[in-house]
Coordinates of C-alpha atoms and ligand atoms in Angstrom, one line a residue:
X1 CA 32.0 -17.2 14.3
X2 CA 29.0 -15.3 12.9
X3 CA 26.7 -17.3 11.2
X4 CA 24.0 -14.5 10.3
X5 CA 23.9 -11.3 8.7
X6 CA 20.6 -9.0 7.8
X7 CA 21.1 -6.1 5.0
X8 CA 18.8 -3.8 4.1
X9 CA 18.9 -2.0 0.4
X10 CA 19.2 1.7 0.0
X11 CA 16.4 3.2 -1.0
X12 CA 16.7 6.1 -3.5
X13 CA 15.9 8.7 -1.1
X14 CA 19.5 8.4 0.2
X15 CA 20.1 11.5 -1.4
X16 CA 18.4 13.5 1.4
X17 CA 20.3 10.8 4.1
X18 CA 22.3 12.5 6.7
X19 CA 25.9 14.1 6.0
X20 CA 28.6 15.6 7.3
X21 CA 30.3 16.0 4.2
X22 CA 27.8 17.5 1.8
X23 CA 31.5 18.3 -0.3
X24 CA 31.4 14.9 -1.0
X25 CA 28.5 15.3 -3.4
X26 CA 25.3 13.5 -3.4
X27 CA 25.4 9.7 -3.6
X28 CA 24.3 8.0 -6.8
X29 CA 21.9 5.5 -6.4
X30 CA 21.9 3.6 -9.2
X31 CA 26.5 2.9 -8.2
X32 CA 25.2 2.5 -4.6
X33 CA 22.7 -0.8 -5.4
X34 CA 26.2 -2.1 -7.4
X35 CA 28.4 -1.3 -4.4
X36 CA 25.3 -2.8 -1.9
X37 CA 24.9 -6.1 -4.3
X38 CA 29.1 -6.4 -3.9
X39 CA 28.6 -5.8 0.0
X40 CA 26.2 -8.7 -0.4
X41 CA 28.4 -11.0 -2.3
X42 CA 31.5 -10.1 0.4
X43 CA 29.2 -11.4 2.7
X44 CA 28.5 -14.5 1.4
X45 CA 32.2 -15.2 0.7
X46 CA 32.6 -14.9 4.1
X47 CA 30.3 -17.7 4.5
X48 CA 27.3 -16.3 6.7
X49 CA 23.5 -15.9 5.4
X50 CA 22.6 -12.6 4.6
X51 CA 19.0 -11.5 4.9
X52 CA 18.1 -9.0 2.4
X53 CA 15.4 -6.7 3.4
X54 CA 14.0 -4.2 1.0
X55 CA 14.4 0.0 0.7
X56 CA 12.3 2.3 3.0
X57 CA 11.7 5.4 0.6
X58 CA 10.6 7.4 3.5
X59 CA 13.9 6.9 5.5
X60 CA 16.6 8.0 3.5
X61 CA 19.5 6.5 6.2
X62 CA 18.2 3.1 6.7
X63 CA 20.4 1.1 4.5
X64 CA 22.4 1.5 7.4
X65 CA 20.6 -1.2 9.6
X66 CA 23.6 -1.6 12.4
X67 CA 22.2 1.6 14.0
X68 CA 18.6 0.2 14.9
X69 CA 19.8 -3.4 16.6
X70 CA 22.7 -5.0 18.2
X71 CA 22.9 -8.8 17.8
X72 CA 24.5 -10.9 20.1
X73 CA 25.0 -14.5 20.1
X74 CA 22.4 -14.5 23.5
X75 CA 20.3 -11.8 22.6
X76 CA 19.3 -8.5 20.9
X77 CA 18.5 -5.3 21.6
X78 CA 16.5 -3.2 19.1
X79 CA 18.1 0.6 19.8
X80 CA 16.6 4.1 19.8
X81 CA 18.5 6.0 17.4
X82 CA 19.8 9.2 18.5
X83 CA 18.7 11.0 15.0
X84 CA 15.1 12.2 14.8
X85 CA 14.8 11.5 10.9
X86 CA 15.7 7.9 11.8
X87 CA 14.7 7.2 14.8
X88 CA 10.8 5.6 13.4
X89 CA 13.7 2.8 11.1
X90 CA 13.9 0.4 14.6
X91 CA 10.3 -0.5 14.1
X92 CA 10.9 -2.2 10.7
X93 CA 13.9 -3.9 11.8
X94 CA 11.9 -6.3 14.9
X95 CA 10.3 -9.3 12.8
X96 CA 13.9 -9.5 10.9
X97 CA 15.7 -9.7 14.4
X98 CA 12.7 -12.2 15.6
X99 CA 13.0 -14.4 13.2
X100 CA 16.8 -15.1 15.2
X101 CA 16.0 -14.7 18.9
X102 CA 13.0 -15.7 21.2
X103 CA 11.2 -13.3 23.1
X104 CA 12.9 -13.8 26.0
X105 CA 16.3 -12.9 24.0
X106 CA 14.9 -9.6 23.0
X107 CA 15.3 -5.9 24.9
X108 CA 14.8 -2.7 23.9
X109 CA 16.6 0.8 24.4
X110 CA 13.4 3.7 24.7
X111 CA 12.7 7.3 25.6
X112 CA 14.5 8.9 27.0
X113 CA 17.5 6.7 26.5
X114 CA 18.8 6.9 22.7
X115 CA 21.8 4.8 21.4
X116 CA 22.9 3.9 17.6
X117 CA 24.3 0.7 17.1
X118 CA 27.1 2.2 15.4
X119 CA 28.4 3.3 18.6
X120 CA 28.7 -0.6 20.1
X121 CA 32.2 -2.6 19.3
X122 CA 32.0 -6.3 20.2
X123 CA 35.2 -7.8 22.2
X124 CA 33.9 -11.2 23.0
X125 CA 31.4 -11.2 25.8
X126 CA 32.5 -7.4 26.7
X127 CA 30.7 -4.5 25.0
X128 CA 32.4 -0.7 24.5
X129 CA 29.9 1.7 24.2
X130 CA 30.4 5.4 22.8
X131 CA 28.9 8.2 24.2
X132 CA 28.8 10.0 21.3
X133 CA 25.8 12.5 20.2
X134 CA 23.8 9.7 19.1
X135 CA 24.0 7.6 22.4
X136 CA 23.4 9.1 25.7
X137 CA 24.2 7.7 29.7
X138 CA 20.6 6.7 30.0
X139 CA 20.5 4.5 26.6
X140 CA 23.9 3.2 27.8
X141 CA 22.3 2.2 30.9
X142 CA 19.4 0.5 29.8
X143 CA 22.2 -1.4 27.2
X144 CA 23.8 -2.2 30.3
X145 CA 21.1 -3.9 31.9
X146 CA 20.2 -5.8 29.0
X147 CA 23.5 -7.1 28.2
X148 CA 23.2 -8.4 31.8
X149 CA 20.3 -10.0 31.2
X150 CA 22.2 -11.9 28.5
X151 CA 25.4 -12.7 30.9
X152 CA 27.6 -9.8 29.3
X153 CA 28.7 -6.6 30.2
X154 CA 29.5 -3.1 28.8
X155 CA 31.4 0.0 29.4
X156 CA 31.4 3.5 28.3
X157 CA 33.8 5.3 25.9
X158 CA 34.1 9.2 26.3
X159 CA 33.9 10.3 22.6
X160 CA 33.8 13.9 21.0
X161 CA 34.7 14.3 17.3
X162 CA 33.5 11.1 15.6
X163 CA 29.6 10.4 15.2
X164 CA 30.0 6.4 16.0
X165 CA 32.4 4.9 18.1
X166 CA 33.3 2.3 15.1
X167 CA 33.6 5.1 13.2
X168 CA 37.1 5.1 14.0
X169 CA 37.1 1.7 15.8
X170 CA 37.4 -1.8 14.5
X171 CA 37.7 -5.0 16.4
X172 CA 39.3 -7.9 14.7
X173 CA 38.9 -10.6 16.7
X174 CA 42.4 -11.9 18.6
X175 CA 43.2 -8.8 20.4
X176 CA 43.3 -6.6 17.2
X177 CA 42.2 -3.5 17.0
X178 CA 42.4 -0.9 14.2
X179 CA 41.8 2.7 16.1
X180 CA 42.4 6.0 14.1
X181 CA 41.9 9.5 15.1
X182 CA 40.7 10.7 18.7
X183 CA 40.9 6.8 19.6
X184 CA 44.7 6.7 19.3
X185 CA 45.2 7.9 22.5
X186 CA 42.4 6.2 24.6
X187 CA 43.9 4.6 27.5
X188 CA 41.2 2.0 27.6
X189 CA 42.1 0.7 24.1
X190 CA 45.8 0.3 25.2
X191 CA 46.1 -2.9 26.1
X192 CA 45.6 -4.4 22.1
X193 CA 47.4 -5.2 19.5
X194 CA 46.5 -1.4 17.4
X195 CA 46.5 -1.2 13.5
X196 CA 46.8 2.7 13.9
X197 CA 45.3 3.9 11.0
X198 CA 46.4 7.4 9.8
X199 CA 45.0 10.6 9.2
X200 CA 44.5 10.9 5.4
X201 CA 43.2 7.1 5.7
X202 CA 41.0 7.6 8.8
X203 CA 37.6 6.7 6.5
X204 CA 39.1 3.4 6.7
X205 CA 39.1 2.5 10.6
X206 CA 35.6 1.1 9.8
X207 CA 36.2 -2.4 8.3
X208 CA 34.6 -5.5 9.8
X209 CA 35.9 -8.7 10.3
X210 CA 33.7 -12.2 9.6
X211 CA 34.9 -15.2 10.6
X212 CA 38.8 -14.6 9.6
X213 CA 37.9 -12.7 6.9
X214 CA 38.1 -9.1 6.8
X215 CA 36.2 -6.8 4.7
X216 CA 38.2 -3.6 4.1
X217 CA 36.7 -0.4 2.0
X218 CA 38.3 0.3 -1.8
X219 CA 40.6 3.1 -1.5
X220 CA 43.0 2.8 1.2
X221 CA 46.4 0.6 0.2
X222 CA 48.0 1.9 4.0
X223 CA 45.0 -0.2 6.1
X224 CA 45.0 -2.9 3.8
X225 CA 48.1 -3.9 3.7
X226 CA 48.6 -3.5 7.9
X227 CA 45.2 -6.0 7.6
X228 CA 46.7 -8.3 5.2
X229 CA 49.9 -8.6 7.3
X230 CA 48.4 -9.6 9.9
X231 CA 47.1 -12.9 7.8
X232 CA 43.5 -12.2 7.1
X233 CA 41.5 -12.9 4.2
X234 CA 41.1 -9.7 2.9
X235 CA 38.4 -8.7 0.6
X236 CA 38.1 -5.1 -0.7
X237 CA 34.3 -3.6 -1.3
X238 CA 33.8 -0.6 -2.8
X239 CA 31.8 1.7 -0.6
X240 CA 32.5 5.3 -1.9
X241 CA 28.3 6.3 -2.2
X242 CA 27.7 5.0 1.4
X243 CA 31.0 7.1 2.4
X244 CA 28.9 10.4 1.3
X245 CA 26.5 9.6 4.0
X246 CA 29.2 9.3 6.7
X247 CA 28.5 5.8 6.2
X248 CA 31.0 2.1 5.8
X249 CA 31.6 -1.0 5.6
X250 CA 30.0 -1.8 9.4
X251 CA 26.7 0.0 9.0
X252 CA 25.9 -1.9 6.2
X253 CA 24.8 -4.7 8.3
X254 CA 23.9 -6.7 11.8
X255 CA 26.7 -10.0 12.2
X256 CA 25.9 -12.3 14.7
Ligands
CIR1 C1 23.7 8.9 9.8 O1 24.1 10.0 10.0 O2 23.0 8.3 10.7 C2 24.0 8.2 8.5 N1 24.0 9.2 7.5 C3 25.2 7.4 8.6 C4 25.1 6.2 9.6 C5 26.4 5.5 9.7 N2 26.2 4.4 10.6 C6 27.2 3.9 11.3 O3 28.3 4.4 11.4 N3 26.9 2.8 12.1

């Protein structure tokens, strides 16, 4: 069960955030702070504290706080993010994480190592890591050792379309597992229960769950209903602005 969740608003700059999709058009700011205060209230439904911390102007990604830490229910690790423009965001995530973990429970992934939190999928104690353009074999490393530290352990996923691993990943607790696009055909993900999610869908792979609840982006009736049938609480959140910055549901915020 998850207990805590930290948010962070967008700040206006997103316009100039990160994309791979510039066809998408720029995001509007004003519909992103609705969708982000909906995000918020999903949250809460799903009966976790959210801390809300406010915009960074000068880093136009860092609504998307899952890429600077990893929280675990032993520790956390503040990251290294693999993008220059956002690497200078983990420093304003540490006295949030602290106010959750001694010192003792912290770590942290530097130089050279990199690694975005959006390429970590929590399966209990067990970690998946992608090695994606964002993450490297020396940040996986130090993750490694620090999950260690904490009495849990890690392994690395080959990746090489997607920029996160959970970008086409989802872990639902009880051995389900949405996977969509190069993930399909992973051997290590074989042995659960798959949601395959399909191609003209494949934005919707990144859904979180929170304590039996799943949260599952507006847009995409195929996912939601193979979600719904497997008895979740479903709640649907609008995410389309966030989705112009390559950007869902699970970026949106640290669970733990
Ligand atoms: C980026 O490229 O870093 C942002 N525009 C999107 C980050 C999405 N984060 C995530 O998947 N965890």
């Amino acid at each position: 069960m998850f207990k805590h969740t930290i948010v962070r608003r967008p700040a206006k700059s997103m316009v100039e955030g990160i994309t791979s999709a510039p066809e998408l058009g720029k995001p509007d700011h004003a519909l992103a702070l609705k969708q982000h205060d909906a995000y918020i209230e999903a949250l809460k439904a799903c009966g976790v504290d959210v801390l809300v911390l406010d915009a960074l102007e000068d880093y136009p990604d860092s609504c998307f706080v899952e890429d600077v830490a990893v929280c675990t229910r032993a520790g956390a690790i503040i990251t290294n993010p693999g993008a220059a423009s956002r690497n200078k965001e983990k420093d304003y995530i540490v006295d949030a994480v602290k106010k959750f973990y001694t010192e003792d429970q912290m770590a942290y992934i530097t130089a050279p190592g990199t690694l975005d939190g959006g390429d970590v999928m929590m399966v209990g104690d067990h970690f998946y890591v992608g090695l994606s353009e964002r993450t490297n074999a020396e940040g996986i490393d130090q993750f490694t050792k620090a999950l260690a530290k904490f009495g849990m352990t890690c392994e690395a996923v080959e990746m090489k379309e997607m920029l996160h691993l959970k970008t086409g990943l989802a872990y639902l607790e009880n051995n389900n597992l949405i996977v969509g696009g190069e993930f399909i055909t992973t051997p290590v993900f074989e042995k659960f229960n798959r949601l395959e999610v399909s191609e003209d869908e494949a934005y919707s792979c990144n859904c979180i769950w929170i304590n039996d609840n799943v949260i599952v982006p507006a847009g995409y009736p195929k996912t939601q209903a193979k979600v719904e049938a497997l008895g979740y609480n479903v709640i649907v959140v609008d995410t389309s602005e966030f989705r112009k910055l390559d950007g869902g549901l699970s970026c949106l915020s640290l669970r733990f």
